[in-house]
PDB file of C-alpha atoms in Angstrom:
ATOM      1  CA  UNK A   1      -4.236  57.967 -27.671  1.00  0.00           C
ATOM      2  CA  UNK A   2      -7.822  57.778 -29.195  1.00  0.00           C
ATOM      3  CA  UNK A   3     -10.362  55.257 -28.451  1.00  0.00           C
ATOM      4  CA  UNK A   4      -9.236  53.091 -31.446  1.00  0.00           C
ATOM      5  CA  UNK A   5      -5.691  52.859 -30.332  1.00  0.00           C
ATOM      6  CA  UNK A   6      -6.780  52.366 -27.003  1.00  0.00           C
ATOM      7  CA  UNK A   7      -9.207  49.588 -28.300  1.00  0.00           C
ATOM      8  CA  UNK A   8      -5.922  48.016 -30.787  1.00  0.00           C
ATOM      9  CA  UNK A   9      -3.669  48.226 -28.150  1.00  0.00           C
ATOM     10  CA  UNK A  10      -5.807  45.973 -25.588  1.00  0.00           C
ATOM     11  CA  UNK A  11      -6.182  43.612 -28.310  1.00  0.00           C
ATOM     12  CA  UNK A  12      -2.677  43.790 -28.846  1.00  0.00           C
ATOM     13  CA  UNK A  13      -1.977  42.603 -25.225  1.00  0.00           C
ATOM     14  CA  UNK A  14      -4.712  40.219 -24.913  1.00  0.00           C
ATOM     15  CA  UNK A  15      -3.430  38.140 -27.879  1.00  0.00           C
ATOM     16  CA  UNK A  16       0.180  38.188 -26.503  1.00  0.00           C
ATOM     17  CA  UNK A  17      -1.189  37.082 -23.275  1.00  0.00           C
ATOM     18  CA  UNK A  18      -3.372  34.317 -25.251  1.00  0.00           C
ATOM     19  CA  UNK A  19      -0.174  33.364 -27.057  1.00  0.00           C
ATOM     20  CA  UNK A  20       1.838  33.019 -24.126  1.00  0.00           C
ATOM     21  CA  UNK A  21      -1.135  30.976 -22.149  1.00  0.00           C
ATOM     22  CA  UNK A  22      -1.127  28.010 -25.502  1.00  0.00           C
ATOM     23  CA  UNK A  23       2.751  28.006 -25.524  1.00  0.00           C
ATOM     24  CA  UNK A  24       2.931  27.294 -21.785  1.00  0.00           C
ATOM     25  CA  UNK A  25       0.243  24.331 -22.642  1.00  0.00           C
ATOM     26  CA  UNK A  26       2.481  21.467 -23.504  1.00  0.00           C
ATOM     27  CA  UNK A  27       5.423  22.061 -20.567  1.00  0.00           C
ATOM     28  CA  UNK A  28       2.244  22.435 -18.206  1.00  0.00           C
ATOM     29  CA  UNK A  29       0.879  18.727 -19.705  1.00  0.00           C
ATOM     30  CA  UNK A  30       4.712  17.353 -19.247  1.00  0.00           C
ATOM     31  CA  UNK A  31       4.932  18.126 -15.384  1.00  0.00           C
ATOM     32  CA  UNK A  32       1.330  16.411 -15.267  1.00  0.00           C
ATOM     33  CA  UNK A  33       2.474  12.805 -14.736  1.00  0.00           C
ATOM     34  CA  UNK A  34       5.658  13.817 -12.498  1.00  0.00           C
ATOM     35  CA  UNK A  35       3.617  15.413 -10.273  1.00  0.00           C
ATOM     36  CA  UNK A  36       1.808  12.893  -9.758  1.00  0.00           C
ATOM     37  CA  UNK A  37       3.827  11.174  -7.517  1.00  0.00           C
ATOM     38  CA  UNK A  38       3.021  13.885  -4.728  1.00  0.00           C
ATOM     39  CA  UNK A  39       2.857  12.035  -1.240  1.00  0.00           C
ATOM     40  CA  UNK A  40      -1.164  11.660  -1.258  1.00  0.00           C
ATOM     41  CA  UNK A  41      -3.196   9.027   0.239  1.00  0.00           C
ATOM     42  CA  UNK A  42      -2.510   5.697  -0.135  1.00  0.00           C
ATOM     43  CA  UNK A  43       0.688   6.578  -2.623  1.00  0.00           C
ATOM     44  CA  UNK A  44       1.847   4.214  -5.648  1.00  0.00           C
ATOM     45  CA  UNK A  45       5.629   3.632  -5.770  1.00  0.00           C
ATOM     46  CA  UNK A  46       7.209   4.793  -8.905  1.00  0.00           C
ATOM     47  CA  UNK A  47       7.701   1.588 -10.715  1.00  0.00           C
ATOM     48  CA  UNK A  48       3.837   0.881  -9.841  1.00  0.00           C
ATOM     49  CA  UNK A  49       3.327   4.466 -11.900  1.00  0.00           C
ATOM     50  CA  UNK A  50       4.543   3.119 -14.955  1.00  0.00           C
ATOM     51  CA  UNK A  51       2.855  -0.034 -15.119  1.00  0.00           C
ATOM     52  CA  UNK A  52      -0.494   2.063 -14.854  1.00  0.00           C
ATOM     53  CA  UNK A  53       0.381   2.948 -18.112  1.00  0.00           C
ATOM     54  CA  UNK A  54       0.024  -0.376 -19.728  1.00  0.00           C
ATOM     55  CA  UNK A  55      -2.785  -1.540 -17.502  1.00  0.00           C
ATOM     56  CA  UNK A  56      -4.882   1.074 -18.300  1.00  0.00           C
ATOM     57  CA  UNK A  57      -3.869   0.727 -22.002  1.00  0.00           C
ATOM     58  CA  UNK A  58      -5.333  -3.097 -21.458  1.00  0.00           C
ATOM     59  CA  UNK A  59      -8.197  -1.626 -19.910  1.00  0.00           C
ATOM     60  CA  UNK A  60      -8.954   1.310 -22.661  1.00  0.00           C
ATOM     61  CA  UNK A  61      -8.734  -1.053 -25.383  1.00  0.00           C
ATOM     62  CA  UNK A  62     -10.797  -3.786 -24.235  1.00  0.00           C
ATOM     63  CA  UNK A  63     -13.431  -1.436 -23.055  1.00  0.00           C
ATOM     64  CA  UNK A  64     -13.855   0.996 -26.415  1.00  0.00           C
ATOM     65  CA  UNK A  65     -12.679  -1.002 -28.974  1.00  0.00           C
ATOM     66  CA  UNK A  66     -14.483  -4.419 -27.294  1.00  0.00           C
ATOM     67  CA  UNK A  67     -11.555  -6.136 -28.545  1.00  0.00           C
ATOM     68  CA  UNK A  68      -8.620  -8.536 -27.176  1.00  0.00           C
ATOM     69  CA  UNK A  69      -5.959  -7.064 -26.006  1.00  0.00           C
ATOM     70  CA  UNK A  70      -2.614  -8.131 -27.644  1.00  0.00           C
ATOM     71  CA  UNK A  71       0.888  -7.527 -27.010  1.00  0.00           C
ATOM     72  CA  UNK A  72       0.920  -5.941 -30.280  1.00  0.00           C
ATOM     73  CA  UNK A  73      -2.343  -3.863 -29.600  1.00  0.00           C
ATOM     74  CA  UNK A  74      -0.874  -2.423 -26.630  1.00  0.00           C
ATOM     75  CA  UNK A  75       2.383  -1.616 -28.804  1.00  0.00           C
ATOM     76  CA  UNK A  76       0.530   0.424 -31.102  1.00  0.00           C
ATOM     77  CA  UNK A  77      -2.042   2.493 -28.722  1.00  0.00           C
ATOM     78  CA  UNK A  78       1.533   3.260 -26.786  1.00  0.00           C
ATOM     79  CA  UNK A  79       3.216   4.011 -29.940  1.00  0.00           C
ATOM     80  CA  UNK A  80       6.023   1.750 -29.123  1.00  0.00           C
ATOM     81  CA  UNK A  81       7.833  -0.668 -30.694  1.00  0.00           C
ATOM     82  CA  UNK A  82       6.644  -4.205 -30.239  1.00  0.00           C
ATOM     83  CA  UNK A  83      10.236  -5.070 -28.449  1.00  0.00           C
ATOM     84  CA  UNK A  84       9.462  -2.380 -26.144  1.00  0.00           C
ATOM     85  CA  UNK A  85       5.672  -3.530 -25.513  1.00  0.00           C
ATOM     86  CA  UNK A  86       6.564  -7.075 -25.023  1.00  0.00           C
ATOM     87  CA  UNK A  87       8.807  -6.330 -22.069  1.00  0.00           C
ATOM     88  CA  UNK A  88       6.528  -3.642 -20.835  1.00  0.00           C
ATOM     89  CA  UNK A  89       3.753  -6.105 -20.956  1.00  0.00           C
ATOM     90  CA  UNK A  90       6.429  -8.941 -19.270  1.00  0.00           C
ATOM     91  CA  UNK A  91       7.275  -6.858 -16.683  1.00  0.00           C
ATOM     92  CA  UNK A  92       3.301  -6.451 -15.826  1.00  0.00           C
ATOM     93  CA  UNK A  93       2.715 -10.239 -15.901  1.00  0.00           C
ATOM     94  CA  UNK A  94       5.982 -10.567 -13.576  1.00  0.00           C
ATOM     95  CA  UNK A  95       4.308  -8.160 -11.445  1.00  0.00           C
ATOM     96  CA  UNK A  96       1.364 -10.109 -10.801  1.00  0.00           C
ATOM     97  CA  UNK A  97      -0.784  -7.363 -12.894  1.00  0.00           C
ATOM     98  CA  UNK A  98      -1.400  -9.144 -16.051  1.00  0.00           C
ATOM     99  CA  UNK A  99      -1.833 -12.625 -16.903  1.00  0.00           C
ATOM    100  CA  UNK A 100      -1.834 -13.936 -20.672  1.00  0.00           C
ATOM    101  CA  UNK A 101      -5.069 -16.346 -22.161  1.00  0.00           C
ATOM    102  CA  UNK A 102      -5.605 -18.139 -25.097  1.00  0.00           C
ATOM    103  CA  UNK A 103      -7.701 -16.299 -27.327  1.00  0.00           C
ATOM    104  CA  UNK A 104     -11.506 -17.244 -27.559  1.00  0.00           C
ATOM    105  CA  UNK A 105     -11.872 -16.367 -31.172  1.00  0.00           C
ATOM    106  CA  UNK A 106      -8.480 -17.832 -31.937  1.00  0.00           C
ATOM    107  CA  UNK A 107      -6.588 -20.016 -29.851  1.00  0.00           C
ATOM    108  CA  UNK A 108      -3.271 -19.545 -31.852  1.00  0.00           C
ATOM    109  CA  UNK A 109      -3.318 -15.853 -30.420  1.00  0.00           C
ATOM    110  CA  UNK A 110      -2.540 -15.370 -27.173  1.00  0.00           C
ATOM    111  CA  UNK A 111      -4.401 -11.893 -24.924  1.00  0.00           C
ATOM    112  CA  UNK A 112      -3.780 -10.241 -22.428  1.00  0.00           C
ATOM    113  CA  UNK A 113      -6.392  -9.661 -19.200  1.00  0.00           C
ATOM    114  CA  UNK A 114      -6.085  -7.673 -15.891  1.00  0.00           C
ATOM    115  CA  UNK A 115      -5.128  -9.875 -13.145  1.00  0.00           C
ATOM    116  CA  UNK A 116      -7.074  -8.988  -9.602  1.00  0.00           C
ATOM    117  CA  UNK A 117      -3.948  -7.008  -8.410  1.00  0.00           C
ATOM    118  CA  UNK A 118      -3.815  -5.669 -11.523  1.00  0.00           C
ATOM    119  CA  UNK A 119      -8.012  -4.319 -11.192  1.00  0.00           C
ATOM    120  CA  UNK A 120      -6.798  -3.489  -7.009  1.00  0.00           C
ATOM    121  CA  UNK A 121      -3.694  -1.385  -8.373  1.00  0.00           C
ATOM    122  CA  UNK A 122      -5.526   0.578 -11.365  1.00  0.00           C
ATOM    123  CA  UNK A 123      -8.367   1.348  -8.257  1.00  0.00           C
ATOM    124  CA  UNK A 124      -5.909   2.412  -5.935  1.00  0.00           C
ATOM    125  CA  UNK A 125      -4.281   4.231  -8.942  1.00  0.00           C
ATOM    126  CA  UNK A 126      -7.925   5.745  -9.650  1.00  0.00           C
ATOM    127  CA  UNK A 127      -8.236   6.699  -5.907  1.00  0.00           C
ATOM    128  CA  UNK A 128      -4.272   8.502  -5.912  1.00  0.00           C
ATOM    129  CA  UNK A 129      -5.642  10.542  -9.392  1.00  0.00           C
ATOM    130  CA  UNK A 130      -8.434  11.926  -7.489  1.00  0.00           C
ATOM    131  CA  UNK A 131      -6.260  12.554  -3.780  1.00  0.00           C
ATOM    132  CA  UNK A 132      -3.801  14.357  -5.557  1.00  0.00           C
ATOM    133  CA  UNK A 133      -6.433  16.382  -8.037  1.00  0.00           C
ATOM    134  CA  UNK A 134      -7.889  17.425  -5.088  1.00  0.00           C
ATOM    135  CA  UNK A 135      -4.922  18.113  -3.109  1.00  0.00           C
ATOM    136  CA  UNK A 136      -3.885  20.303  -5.668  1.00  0.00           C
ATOM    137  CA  UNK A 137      -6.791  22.234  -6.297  1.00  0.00           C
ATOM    138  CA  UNK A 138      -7.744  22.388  -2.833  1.00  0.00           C
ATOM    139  CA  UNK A 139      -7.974  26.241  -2.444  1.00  0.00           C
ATOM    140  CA  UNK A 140      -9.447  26.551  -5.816  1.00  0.00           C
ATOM    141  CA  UNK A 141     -13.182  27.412  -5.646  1.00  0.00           C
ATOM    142  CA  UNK A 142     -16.105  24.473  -6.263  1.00  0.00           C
ATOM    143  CA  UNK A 143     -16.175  26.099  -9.323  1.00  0.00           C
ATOM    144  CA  UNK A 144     -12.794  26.010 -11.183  1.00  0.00           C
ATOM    145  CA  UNK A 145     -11.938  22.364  -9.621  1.00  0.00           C
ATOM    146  CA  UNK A 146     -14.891  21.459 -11.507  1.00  0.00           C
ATOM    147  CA  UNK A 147     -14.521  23.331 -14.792  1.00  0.00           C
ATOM    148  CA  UNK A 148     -10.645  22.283 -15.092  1.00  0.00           C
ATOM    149  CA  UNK A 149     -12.145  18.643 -15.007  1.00  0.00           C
ATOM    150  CA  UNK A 150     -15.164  18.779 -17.335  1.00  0.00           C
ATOM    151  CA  UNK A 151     -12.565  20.814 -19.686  1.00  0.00           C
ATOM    152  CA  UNK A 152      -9.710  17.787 -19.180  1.00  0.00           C
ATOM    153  CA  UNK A 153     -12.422  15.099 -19.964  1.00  0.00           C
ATOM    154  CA  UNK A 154     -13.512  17.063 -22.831  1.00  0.00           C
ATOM    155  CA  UNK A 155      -9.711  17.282 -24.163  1.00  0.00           C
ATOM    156  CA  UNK A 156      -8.904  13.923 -23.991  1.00  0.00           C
ATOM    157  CA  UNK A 157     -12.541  12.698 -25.753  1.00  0.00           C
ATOM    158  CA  UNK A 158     -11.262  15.164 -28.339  1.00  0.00           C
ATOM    159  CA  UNK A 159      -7.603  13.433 -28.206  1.00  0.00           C
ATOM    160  CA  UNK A 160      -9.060   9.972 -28.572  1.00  0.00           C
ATOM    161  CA  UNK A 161     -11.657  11.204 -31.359  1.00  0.00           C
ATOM    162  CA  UNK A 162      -8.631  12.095 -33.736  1.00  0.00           C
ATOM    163  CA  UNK A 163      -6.958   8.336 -32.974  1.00  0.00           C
ATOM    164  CA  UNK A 164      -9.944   6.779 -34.186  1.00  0.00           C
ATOM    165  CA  UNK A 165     -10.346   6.308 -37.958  1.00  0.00           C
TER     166      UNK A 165
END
């Protein structure tokens, strides 16, 4: 084989191996949040786990879009249906994680604020990310463990720049 096959046939392989790496992607982003639940420090119980979903909806909306959070808001960042938000939303409140105001701007609406357990659960939450990142990527080198997290944070400012009109 010449040095042009040669050359073709490496770029053959790298691109299979390329192709392979993006198709493995999306199964690799679905074990993400199961594996979360590893037995780290300070671990949140299951149900806990999928309130954090809500709260931190509460929290991303209020802080980048400066606006109250409604029922409904927290609907459509989820993607839900509003039936599905309200009792995800109730279930928070019955928690103790959320409480419900009346609006300031208009006191026919009513919005939705993080409770203190709710801020104490989303930092313990915070605290469990971080355990089990580095639990995970313990034998990794300084290196990697930080390039896999500047390149995360850089993927989901790139997810939340397409949501935005």
């Amino acid at each position: 084989m010449g040095p042009m096959k040669n050359h073709e046939a490496e770029t053959a392989v790298e691109a299979a191996v390329a192709e392979e790496l993006l198709n493995a992607v999306g199964p690799a982003f679905g074990k993400l949040r199961r594996s979360s639940l590893l037995e780290v420090q300070d671990p949140i119980s299951p149900k806990d786990l999928s309130r954090t979903l809500v709260l931190n909806v509460v929290l991303e909306i209020a802080h980048d879009d400066a606006r109250e959070v409604t029922v409904g808001a927290v609907g459509a960042h989820l993607g839900v249906d509003p039936s599905v938000a309200s009792r995800m939303v109730s279930d928070c409140i019955a928690a103790g994680y959320l409480v419900r105001a009346a609006s300031q701007r208009d006191g026919r609406r009513t919005v939705l604020h993080l409770s203190p357990a709710g801020e104490e659960l989303m930092a313990r939450f915070r605290r469990h990310q971080r355990s089990a990142y580095e639990y995970i990527t313990a034998d990794w080198s300084e290196h990697d463990r930080l390039e896999l997290a500047r390149l995360m944070v850089k993927y989901v400012a790139s997810q939340e720049a397409l949501r935005r009109p």
